[in-house]
Amino acid sequence: GGNIDVNILNRVITRGLIMSGRRNSLTIALIDKPGQLVGVSSIISQCGGNVISVHHDNGDPNMDINSCFLKIVMETRDNEQAEQIKQKLAEAGFQLVDRA
């Protein structure tokens, strides 16, 4: 029918993308210095992922004063590709954080 709530439809689509592994998020603990975002996004793109959202948080009281959290939402083919990206980031020395 014509009574579809577009906000609910958006949530359904987003959850479907997450469950199918086509949308993934990760949080990285970084030293807050120039070039870090370029390094992260380069690895993601080299693996075929697409960054769709970035949130930089340098105000978390649990971080060192010269550190930050970088939360990235990315599009991937599936969960296997997301895991490959996480592995490549870890190999490059980036510290992935499991945050709920």
mmCIF file of N, CA and C in Angstrom:
data_model
loop_
_atom_site.group_PDB
_atom_site.id
_atom_site.type_symbol
_atom_site.label_atom_id
_atom_site.label_comp_id
_atom_site.label_asym_id
_atom_site.label_seq_id
_atom_site.Cartn_x
_atom_site.Cartn_y
_atom_site.Cartn_z
ATOM 1 N N GLY A 1 0.784 -1.177 0.000
ATOM 2 C CA GLY A 1 0.000 0.000 0.000
ATOM 3 C C GLY A 1 0.835 1.254 0.000
ATOM 4 N N GLY A 2 0.114 2.344 0.023
ATOM 5 C CA GLY A 2 0.733 3.652 -0.024
ATOM 6 C C GLY A 2 1.091 4.202 1.338
ATOM 7 N N ASN A 3 0.948 3.399 2.384
ATOM 8 C CA ASN A 3 1.217 3.873 3.737
ATOM 9 C C ASN A 3 2.594 3.454 4.234
ATOM 10 N N ILE A 4 3.565 3.421 3.340
ATOM 11 C CA ILE A 4 4.919 3.015 3.724
ATOM 12 C C ILE A 4 5.632 4.202 4.368
ATOM 13 N N ASP A 5 6.128 3.988 5.555
ATOM 14 C CA ASP A 5 6.903 5.007 6.257
ATOM 15 C C ASP A 5 8.344 4.909 5.754
ATOM 16 N N VAL A 6 8.832 5.957 5.077
ATOM 17 C CA VAL A 6 10.162 5.893 4.470
ATOM 18 C C VAL A 6 11.269 5.755 5.512
ATOM 19 N N ASN A 7 11.060 6.266 6.717
ATOM 20 C CA ASN A 7 12.075 6.112 7.761
ATOM 21 C C ASN A 7 12.201 4.652 8.180
ATOM 22 N N ILE A 8 11.082 3.978 8.320
ATOM 23 C CA ILE A 8 11.108 2.546 8.663
ATOM 24 C C ILE A 8 11.718 1.756 7.511
ATOM 25 N N LEU A 9 11.354 2.101 6.282
ATOM 26 C CA LEU A 9 11.911 1.413 5.118
ATOM 27 C C LEU A 9 13.431 1.578 5.081
ATOM 28 N N ASN A 10 13.927 2.775 5.398
ATOM 29 C CA ASN A 10 15.368 3.012 5.449
ATOM 30 C C ASN A 10 16.034 2.123 6.498
ATOM 31 N N ARG A 11 15.407 1.978 7.657
ATOM 32 C CA ARG A 11 15.965 1.111 8.704
ATOM 33 C C ARG A 11 16.006 -0.340 8.252
ATOM 34 N N VAL A 12 14.968 -0.784 7.577
ATOM 35 C CA VAL A 12 14.918 -2.167 7.082
ATOM 36 C C VAL A 12 16.049 -2.399 6.081
ATOM 37 N N ILE A 13 16.231 -1.469 5.158
ATOM 38 C CA ILE A 13 17.292 -1.607 4.157
ATOM 39 C C ILE A 13 18.667 -1.597 4.823
ATOM 40 N N THR A 14 18.879 -0.657 5.753
ATOM 41 C CA THR A 14 20.173 -0.565 6.445
ATOM 42 C C THR A 14 20.477 -1.842 7.206
ATOM 43 N N ARG A 15 19.506 -2.359 7.927
ATOM 44 C CA ARG A 15 19.725 -3.604 8.665
ATOM 45 C C ARG A 15 20.010 -4.766 7.727
ATOM 46 N N GLY A 16 19.344 -4.796 6.587
ATOM 47 C CA GLY A 16 19.614 -5.842 5.597
ATOM 48 C C GLY A 16 21.036 -5.761 5.073
ATOM 49 N N LEU A 17 21.520 -4.538 4.812
ATOM 50 C CA LEU A 17 22.894 -4.359 4.351
ATOM 51 C C LEU A 17 23.892 -4.814 5.406
ATOM 52 N N ILE A 18 23.616 -4.498 6.663
ATOM 53 C CA ILE A 18 24.504 -4.908 7.750
ATOM 54 C C ILE A 18 24.511 -6.427 7.888
ATOM 55 N N MET A 19 23.340 -7.023 7.871
ATOM 56 C CA MET A 19 23.248 -8.481 8.055
ATOM 57 C C MET A 19 23.878 -9.244 6.902
ATOM 58 N N SER A 20 23.845 -8.683 5.705
ATOM 59 C CA SER A 20 24.440 -9.358 4.553
ATOM 60 C C SER A 20 25.927 -9.064 4.409
ATOM 61 N N GLY A 21 26.467 -8.199 5.285
ATOM 62 C CA GLY A 21 27.892 -7.875 5.230
ATOM 63 C C GLY A 21 28.225 -6.803 4.221
ATOM 64 N N ARG A 22 27.232 -6.145 3.668
ATOM 65 C CA ARG A 22 27.482 -5.112 2.663
ATOM 66 C C ARG A 22 27.701 -3.739 3.271
ATOM 67 N N ARG A 23 27.402 -3.603 4.566
ATOM 68 C CA ARG A 23 27.723 -2.376 5.302
ATOM 69 C C ARG A 23 28.367 -2.800 6.616
ATOM 70 N N ASN A 24 29.554 -2.274 6.861
ATOM 71 C CA ASN A 24 30.315 -2.626 8.058
ATOM 72 C C ASN A 24 30.848 -1.364 8.708
ATOM 73 N N SER A 25 31.037 -1.439 10.008
ATOM 74 C CA SER A 25 31.661 -0.322 10.702
ATOM 75 C C SER A 25 32.833 -0.846 11.516
ATOM 76 N N LEU A 26 33.796 0.022 11.698
ATOM 77 C CA LEU A 26 34.940 -0.326 12.531
ATOM 78 C C LEU A 26 35.425 0.921 13.240
ATOM 79 N N THR A 27 36.044 0.699 14.379
ATOM 80 C CA THR A 27 36.613 1.796 15.160
ATOM 81 C C THR A 27 38.104 1.534 15.311
ATOM 82 N N ILE A 28 38.875 2.572 15.074
ATOM 83 C CA ILE A 28 40.327 2.476 15.126
ATOM 84 C C ILE A 28 40.843 3.502 16.126
ATOM 85 N N ALA A 29 41.731 3.070 17.010
ATOM 86 C CA ALA A 29 42.419 3.986 17.923
ATOM 87 C C ALA A 29 43.656 4.500 17.200
ATOM 88 N N LEU A 30 43.750 5.802 17.056
ATOM 89 C CA LEU A 30 44.842 6.409 16.298
ATOM 90 C C LEU A 30 45.607 7.419 17.134
ATOM 91 N N ILE A 31 46.854 7.646 16.758
ATOM 92 C CA ILE A 31 47.570 8.823 17.226
ATOM 93 C C ILE A 31 47.026 9.969 16.392
ATOM 94 N N ASP A 32 46.625 11.046 17.022
ATOM 95 C CA ASP A 32 45.979 12.155 16.336
ATOM 96 C C ASP A 32 47.028 13.030 15.661
ATOM 97 N N LYS A 33 47.391 12.646 14.429
ATOM 98 C CA LYS A 33 48.391 13.399 13.673
ATOM 99 C C LYS A 33 48.018 13.366 12.195
ATOM 100 N N PRO A 34 48.533 14.311 11.421
ATOM 101 C CA PRO A 34 48.215 14.363 9.997
ATOM 102 C C PRO A 34 48.606 13.077 9.265
ATOM 103 N N GLY A 35 47.759 12.676 8.323
ATOM 104 C CA GLY A 35 48.056 11.526 7.467
ATOM 105 C C GLY A 35 47.410 10.223 7.881
ATOM 106 N N GLN A 36 46.890 10.155 9.090
ATOM 107 C CA GLN A 36 46.316 8.901 9.568
ATOM 108 C C GLN A 36 45.075 8.499 8.761
ATOM 109 N N LEU A 37 44.200 9.449 8.485
ATOM 110 C CA LEU A 37 42.993 9.151 7.728
ATOM 111 C C LEU A 37 43.332 8.694 6.308
ATOM 112 N N VAL A 38 44.331 9.306 5.720
ATOM 113 C CA VAL A 38 44.767 8.898 4.378
ATOM 114 C C VAL A 38 45.237 7.449 4.394
ATOM 115 N N GLY A 39 46.009 7.080 5.410
ATOM 116 C CA GLY A 39 46.500 5.705 5.511
ATOM 117 C C GLY A 39 45.379 4.704 5.637
ATOM 118 N N VAL A 40 44.413 4.996 6.483
ATOM 119 C CA VAL A 40 43.276 4.090 6.693
ATOM 120 C C VAL A 40 42.442 3.974 5.425
ATOM 121 N N SER A 41 42.074 5.120 4.849
ATOM 122 C CA SER A 41 41.201 5.089 3.677
ATOM 123 C C SER A 41 41.894 4.465 2.467
ATOM 124 N N SER A 42 43.204 4.608 2.359
ATOM 125 C CA SER A 42 43.945 3.980 1.258
ATOM 126 C C SER A 42 43.861 2.459 1.338
ATOM 127 N N ILE A 43 44.027 1.921 2.528
ATOM 128 C CA ILE A 43 43.937 0.468 2.701
ATOM 129 C C ILE A 43 42.538 -0.019 2.371
ATOM 130 N N ILE A 44 41.525 0.694 2.842
ATOM 131 C CA ILE A 44 40.146 0.290 2.556
ATOM 132 C C ILE A 44 39.890 0.290 1.055
ATOM 133 N N SER A 45 40.326 1.339 0.359
ATOM 134 C CA SER A 45 40.082 1.411 -1.085
ATOM 135 C C SER A 45 40.891 0.370 -1.851
ATOM 136 N N GLN A 46 42.127 0.092 -1.425
ATOM 137 C CA GLN A 46 42.943 -0.925 -2.091
ATOM 138 C C GLN A 46 42.303 -2.304 -1.992
ATOM 139 N N CYS A 47 41.551 -2.525 -0.920
ATOM 140 C CA CYS A 47 40.856 -3.806 -0.734
ATOM 141 C C CYS A 47 39.488 -3.821 -1.414
ATOM 142 N N GLY A 48 39.100 -2.719 -2.038
ATOM 143 C CA GLY A 48 37.829 -2.661 -2.753
ATOM 144 C C GLY A 48 36.659 -2.174 -1.935
ATOM 145 N N GLY A 49 36.909 -1.686 -0.719
ATOM 146 C CA GLY A 49 35.838 -1.145 0.110
ATOM 147 C C GLY A 49 35.596 0.318 -0.209
ATOM 148 N N ASN A 50 34.473 0.834 0.239
ATOM 149 C CA ASN A 50 34.109 2.220 0.001
ATOM 150 C C ASN A 50 33.693 2.866 1.315
ATOM 151 N N VAL A 51 34.413 3.914 1.720
ATOM 152 C CA VAL A 51 34.094 4.627 2.951
ATOM 153 C C VAL A 51 32.865 5.499 2.696
ATOM 154 N N ILE A 52 31.845 5.354 3.549
ATOM 155 C CA ILE A 52 30.647 6.179 3.383
ATOM 156 C C ILE A 52 30.419 7.121 4.563
ATOM 157 N N SER A 53 31.129 6.897 5.664
ATOM 158 C CA SER A 53 30.965 7.779 6.820
ATOM 159 C C SER A 53 32.219 7.714 7.681
ATOM 160 N N VAL A 54 32.625 8.882 8.206
ATOM 161 C CA VAL A 54 33.798 8.972 9.081
ATOM 162 C C VAL A 54 33.441 9.855 10.269
ATOM 163 N N HIS A 55 33.770 9.374 11.471
ATOM 164 C CA HIS A 55 33.587 10.183 12.679
ATOM 165 C C HIS A 55 34.894 10.168 13.457
ATOM 166 N N HIS A 56 35.440 11.347 13.679
ATOM 167 C CA HIS A 56 36.709 11.521 14.392
ATOM 168 C C HIS A 56 36.388 12.016 15.790
ATOM 169 N N ASP A 57 36.799 11.268 16.820
ATOM 170 C CA ASP A 57 36.500 11.631 18.207
ATOM 171 C C ASP A 57 37.800 11.726 18.998
ATOM 172 N N ASN A 58 38.206 12.952 19.305
ATOM 173 C CA ASN A 58 39.432 13.125 20.102
ATOM 174 C C ASN A 58 39.110 13.578 21.520
ATOM 175 N N GLY A 59 37.843 13.483 21.924
ATOM 176 C CA GLY A 59 37.450 13.928 23.250
ATOM 177 C C GLY A 59 37.112 12.811 24.214
ATOM 178 N N ASP A 60 37.359 11.567 23.835
ATOM 179 C CA ASP A 60 37.042 10.442 24.708
ATOM 180 C C ASP A 60 37.996 10.424 25.898
ATOM 181 N N PRO A 61 37.474 10.430 27.115
ATOM 182 C CA PRO A 61 38.340 10.459 28.295
ATOM 183 C C PRO A 61 39.168 9.187 28.496
ATOM 184 N N ASN A 62 38.852 8.122 27.778
ATOM 185 C CA ASN A 62 39.603 6.870 27.903
ATOM 186 C C ASN A 62 40.817 6.807 26.975
ATOM 187 N N MET A 63 41.033 7.844 26.184
ATOM 188 C CA MET A 63 42.159 7.870 25.249
ATOM 189 C C MET A 63 43.282 8.738 25.800
ATOM 190 N N ASP A 64 44.516 8.455 25.350
ATOM 191 C CA ASP A 64 45.632 9.345 25.652
ATOM 192 C C ASP A 64 45.327 10.713 25.067
ATOM 193 N N ILE A 65 45.947 11.737 25.585
ATOM 194 C CA ILE A 65 45.662 13.107 25.173
ATOM 195 C C ILE A 65 46.003 13.358 23.702
ATOM 196 N N ASN A 66 46.950 12.607 23.137
ATOM 197 C CA ASN A 66 47.330 12.792 21.732
ATOM 198 C C ASN A 66 46.741 11.704 20.832
ATOM 199 N N SER A 67 45.667 11.060 21.279
ATOM 200 C CA SER A 67 45.041 9.986 20.516
ATOM 201 C C SER A 67 43.597 10.328 20.185
ATOM 202 N N CYS A 68 43.004 9.512 19.335
ATOM 203 C CA CYS A 68 41.600 9.698 18.968
ATOM 204 C C CYS A 68 41.009 8.354 18.547
ATOM 205 N N PHE A 69 39.694 8.322 18.476
ATOM 206 C CA PHE A 69 38.989 7.192 17.888
ATOM 207 C C PHE A 69 38.490 7.632 16.522
ATOM 208 N N LEU A 70 38.651 6.779 15.544
ATOM 209 C CA LEU A 70 38.144 7.018 14.210
ATOM 210 C C LEU A 70 37.124 5.932 13.919
ATOM 211 N N LYS A 71 35.854 6.322 13.769
ATOM 212 C CA LYS A 71 34.821 5.357 13.446
ATOM 213 C C LYS A 71 34.484 5.501 11.973
ATOM 214 N N ILE A 72 34.561 4.383 11.261
ATOM 215 C CA ILE A 72 34.318 4.372 9.823
ATOM 216 C C ILE A 72 33.178 3.418 9.510
ATOM 217 N N VAL A 73 32.272 3.865 8.666
ATOM 218 C CA VAL A 73 31.250 2.996 8.100
ATOM 219 C C VAL A 73 31.631 2.825 6.635
ATOM 220 N N MET A 74 31.628 1.586 6.178
ATOM 221 C CA MET A 74 32.070 1.320 4.811
ATOM 222 C C MET A 74 31.161 0.308 4.129
ATOM 223 N N GLU A 75 31.112 0.398 2.815
ATOM 224 C CA GLU A 75 30.408 -0.579 1.996
ATOM 225 C C GLU A 75 31.409 -1.628 1.551
ATOM 226 N N THR A 76 31.007 -2.886 1.669
ATOM 227 C CA THR A 76 31.839 -4.008 1.252
ATOM 228 C C THR A 76 30.970 -5.006 0.501
ATOM 229 N N ARG A 77 31.622 -5.948 -0.178
ATOM 230 C CA ARG A 77 30.874 -6.996 -0.890
ATOM 231 C C ARG A 77 30.189 -7.941 0.077
ATOM 232 N N ASP A 78 30.935 -8.279 1.153
ATOM 233 C CA ASP A 78 30.441 -9.255 2.125
ATOM 234 C C ASP A 78 31.313 -9.193 3.370
ATOM 235 N N ASN A 79 30.994 -10.015 4.352
ATOM 236 C CA ASN A 79 31.770 -10.022 5.598
ATOM 237 C C ASN A 79 33.207 -10.475 5.381
ATOM 238 N N GLU A 80 33.435 -11.329 4.404
ATOM 239 C CA GLU A 80 34.796 -11.797 4.121
ATOM 240 C C GLU A 80 35.682 -10.626 3.683
ATOM 241 N N GLN A 81 35.160 -9.757 2.836
ATOM 242 C CA GLN A 81 35.932 -8.594 2.418
ATOM 243 C C GLN A 81 36.179 -7.654 3.598
ATOM 244 N N ALA A 82 35.193 -7.486 4.459
ATOM 245 C CA ALA A 82 35.366 -6.644 5.642
ATOM 246 C C ALA A 82 36.469 -7.192 6.536
ATOM 247 N N GLU A 83 36.512 -8.498 6.710
ATOM 248 C CA GLU A 83 37.572 -9.110 7.520
ATOM 249 C C GLU A 83 38.939 -8.928 6.875
ATOM 250 N N GLN A 84 38.992 -9.003 5.545
ATOM 251 C CA GLN A 84 40.251 -8.772 4.837
ATOM 252 C C GLN A 84 40.739 -7.340 5.095
ATOM 253 N N ILE A 85 39.821 -6.391 5.049
ATOM 254 C CA ILE A 85 40.183 -4.992 5.304
ATOM 255 C C ILE A 85 40.712 -4.837 6.725
ATOM 256 N N LYS A 86 40.027 -5.435 7.684
ATOM 257 C CA LYS A 86 40.471 -5.359 9.078
ATOM 258 C C LYS A 86 41.861 -5.966 9.243
ATOM 259 N N GLN A 87 42.102 -7.083 8.569
ATOM 260 C CA GLN A 87 43.409 -7.738 8.649
ATOM 261 C C GLN A 87 44.502 -6.839 8.069
ATOM 262 N N LYS A 88 44.235 -6.229 6.919
ATOM 263 C CA LYS A 88 45.226 -5.349 6.285
ATOM 264 C C LYS A 88 45.498 -4.112 7.154
ATOM 265 N N LEU A 89 44.461 -3.583 7.781
ATOM 266 C CA LEU A 89 44.660 -2.441 8.679
ATOM 267 C C LEU A 89 45.536 -2.832 9.872
ATOM 268 N N ALA A 90 45.273 -4.001 10.448
ATOM 269 C CA ALA A 90 46.070 -4.483 11.579
ATOM 270 C C ALA A 90 47.508 -4.722 11.155
ATOM 271 N N GLU A 91 47.710 -5.302 9.964
ATOM 272 C CA GLU A 91 49.067 -5.539 9.462
ATOM 273 C C GLU A 91 49.825 -4.236 9.266
ATOM 274 N N ALA A 92 49.094 -3.157 8.946
ATOM 275 C CA ALA A 92 49.725 -1.850 8.749
ATOM 276 C C ALA A 92 49.962 -1.124 10.071
ATOM 277 N N GLY A 93 49.577 -1.756 11.177
ATOM 278 C CA GLY A 93 49.843 -1.179 12.487
ATOM 279 C C GLY A 93 48.699 -0.391 13.093
ATOM 280 N N PHE A 94 47.544 -0.397 12.451
ATOM 281 C CA PHE A 94 46.390 0.305 13.007
ATOM 282 C C PHE A 94 45.729 -0.569 14.062
ATOM 283 N N GLN A 95 45.331 0.059 15.163
ATOM 284 C CA GLN A 95 44.750 -0.664 16.295
ATOM 285 C C GLN A 95 43.223 -0.610 16.202
ATOM 286 N N LEU A 96 42.623 -1.753 15.820
ATOM 287 C CA LEU A 96 41.168 -1.845 15.775
ATOM 288 C C LEU A 96 40.616 -2.055 17.156
ATOM 289 N N VAL A 97 39.519 -1.381 17.448
ATOM 290 C CA VAL A 97 38.912 -1.409 18.774
ATOM 291 C C VAL A 97 37.522 -1.998 18.656
ATOM 292 N N ASP A 98 37.198 -2.898 19.564
ATOM 293 C CA ASP A 98 35.859 -3.473 19.600
ATOM 294 C C ASP A 98 35.019 -2.614 20.527
ATOM 295 N N ARG A 99 34.176 -1.773 19.956
ATOM 296 C CA ARG A 99 33.332 -0.874 20.761
ATOM 297 C C ARG A 99 31.876 -1.162 20.442
ATOM 298 N N ALA A 100 31.083 -1.308 21.471
ATOM 299 C CA ALA A 100 29.659 -1.567 21.265
ATOM 300 C C ALA A 100 28.898 -0.287 21.067
#
